[in-house]
Amino acid sequence: MNKNKDFKWGVTISAAQTEGAYKKDGKGISIWDTFTQKKHKIKDRSDARVATDFYHRYKKDIDLAVNIGLQIFRFSISWPRILPDGSGKVNPKGIEFYNKVIDYCLQSGIEPWVTTYHWDLPQKLQDKGGWCNREIIDWYTTYVTILRDNYAHKVKKWILINEGVVCIGGGYFLGVHAPGKRGIDNFISGVHHILLAQAEGFKVLKQIKGLEVGTALSCTKIEPYRNTNADKKAVNRIDALMNRLFIEPHLGMGYPVDDLPILKRIAKYYKEEDLETLKTNFDFWGIQTYTKQVVKSAWYIPYLRVIQVKPEKRGVETSVMGWETYPEGTQYFLERFSKYNPEKPLWLSECGIALSHNEDDQKRIDYYKKVIDLTQNAISKGVDVKGILLWTLVDNFEWAEGYLPKFGIISLDRNTLQRQMKKSAIWLKKYLEE
Ligand code: BGC
């Protein structure tokens, strides 16, 4: 890729996957703290009580990111660390911790970006229904106001909700993520409330001049298994669900009901003013993509009438996540999403590859080289891409997969908590220095 000095490189991490210190200094319990204690939810029976111990080792991690030459450090704030009960009393030690992280970034010359929500809802709010309770719009807005009042004078780039569709889909529809709820009504109400909350959170942050506020979208390319109308329609349904649901309502386009009629059920949770409230003029969009899915129509599957044809069945290699790694999605989504809102810049706010402990890290280098070329292709077609944030810095707690997938460019010894640069970190450092 031709080096453009305005093109930025950074890294993304999240609180629940890295911080540990799950009860320290007044932090409240999150839905992930609860979920990991339930039987058989996490593949390697692990939890994130220690994780990478970012809470105590943030300086080391920021130093590593700076040493590699990264310019952006995107991290998320743990809602229950700030508000142990989800609302009400603020935890001063929580406020102090993120002040320390932000200040250390600034003094080290790396730009801090804040994600306000990366899936670790306070358990106390889940006890009242979590994202299925419309009151969460107020709870979230109050939380964002606290973050704004404490950090907005120092942090200029904000991402509100990280991958709403994965958070609500995994946690409230499929039950494979915290809080482990299932069902279409949970999903539909959760989607509507999280989008409304995000729209209100945007207004709160934009009261401060000079902030750039965006959202991070999970994007998965969907392809038909067979060249039939039924499979093409199946693609449209899943594409609406996975790729359009979290952008179109914010653009004033409403929900993609035509392609995904089950969304009509949203009417149950809808108030007249919601269409207007949802409209949000984000300053930028974050694209996050890892894999693709091939689907076929299946009349016997409730609601969606679709099944996924797994990569193994198609003779395609999968990563330790059970996914087909698909760097090509970067160019595809950068081009596709730039058409929605051409005047707004895009970021690859996450991208990465999962390897198992015994795979050669050269695969990660090859993956990122591809991402660089594909991003360059998108830029040469006129797409305004500002930068790439890697997922992730240090191998961490990969949700229901535990510690088995290794997404980091730095490895973690889980006994000593020592970090060590992998081949890919060394390669990236060289690339960024050239
Ligand atoms: C999430 C991360 C996650 C990564 C890999 C993204 O969807 O934002 O939290 O670890 O994908 O699964």
mmCIF file of C-alpha atoms in Angstrom, residues 30-36 38 41 117 119-132 136 166-182 186 190 399:
data_model
loop_
_atom_site.group_PDB
_atom_site.id
_atom_site.type_symbol
_atom_site.label_atom_id
_atom_site.label_comp_id
_atom_site.label_asym_id
_atom_site.label_seq_id
_atom_site.Cartn_x
_atom_site.Cartn_y
_atom_site.Cartn_z
ATOM 1 C CA SER A 30 -21.524 -7.623 34.479
ATOM 2 C CA ILE A 31 -23.668 -10.059 32.527
ATOM 3 C CA TRP A 32 -20.452 -11.683 31.299
ATOM 4 C CA ASP A 33 -19.249 -12.198 34.879
ATOM 5 C CA THR A 34 -22.491 -14.060 35.516
ATOM 6 C CA PHE A 35 -22.642 -15.915 32.215
ATOM 7 C CA THR A 36 -19.142 -17.360 32.480
ATOM 8 C CA LYS A 38 -22.913 -20.966 34.193
ATOM 9 C CA LYS A 41 -21.321 -21.814 28.259
ATOM 10 C CA TYR A 117 -20.482 -0.299 25.120
ATOM 11 C CA TRP A 119 -21.295 -6.014 25.589
ATOM 12 C CA ASP A 120 -20.674 -5.972 29.365
ATOM 13 C CA LEU A 121 -24.021 -4.782 30.662
ATOM 14 C CA PRO A 122 -24.332 -4.372 34.436
ATOM 15 C CA GLN A 123 -26.068 -7.484 35.803
ATOM 16 C CA LYS A 124 -28.342 -5.241 37.880
ATOM 17 C CA LEU A 125 -29.803 -3.836 34.650
ATOM 18 C CA GLN A 126 -30.192 -7.286 33.152
ATOM 19 C CA ASP A 127 -32.199 -8.186 36.258
ATOM 20 C CA LYS A 128 -34.667 -5.549 35.091
ATOM 21 C CA GLY A 129 -34.798 -6.920 31.549
ATOM 22 C CA GLY A 130 -31.610 -5.447 30.085
ATOM 23 C CA TRP A 131 -31.904 -4.414 26.439
ATOM 24 C CA CYS A 132 -35.478 -5.754 26.330
ATOM 25 C CA ILE A 136 -32.561 1.146 29.067
ATOM 26 C CA VAL A 166 -23.828 -9.590 17.494
ATOM 27 C CA CYS A 167 -24.535 -8.349 20.994
ATOM 28 C CA ILE A 168 -28.319 -8.715 20.701
ATOM 29 C CA GLY A 169 -28.236 -11.683 18.306
ATOM 30 C CA GLY A 170 -25.822 -13.702 20.441
ATOM 31 C CA GLY A 171 -27.167 -12.601 23.813
ATOM 32 C CA TYR A 172 -30.934 -12.316 23.307
ATOM 33 C CA PHE A 173 -31.808 -14.496 20.265
ATOM 34 C CA LEU A 174 -29.408 -17.446 20.155
ATOM 35 C CA GLY A 175 -28.443 -17.440 23.814
ATOM 36 C CA VAL A 176 -24.795 -18.209 23.081
ATOM 37 C CA HIS A 177 -23.534 -14.959 24.593
ATOM 38 C CA ALA A 178 -24.449 -13.213 27.844
ATOM 39 C CA PRO A 179 -27.085 -12.930 29.166
ATOM 40 C CA GLY A 180 -28.018 -16.191 27.421
ATOM 41 C CA LYS A 181 -31.590 -15.274 26.482
ATOM 42 C CA ARG A 182 -33.353 -16.691 23.454
ATOM 43 C CA ASN A 186 -36.219 -10.655 22.986
ATOM 44 C CA GLY A 190 -33.419 -5.604 22.105
ATOM 45 C CA TRP A 399 -16.325 -14.694 24.651
#
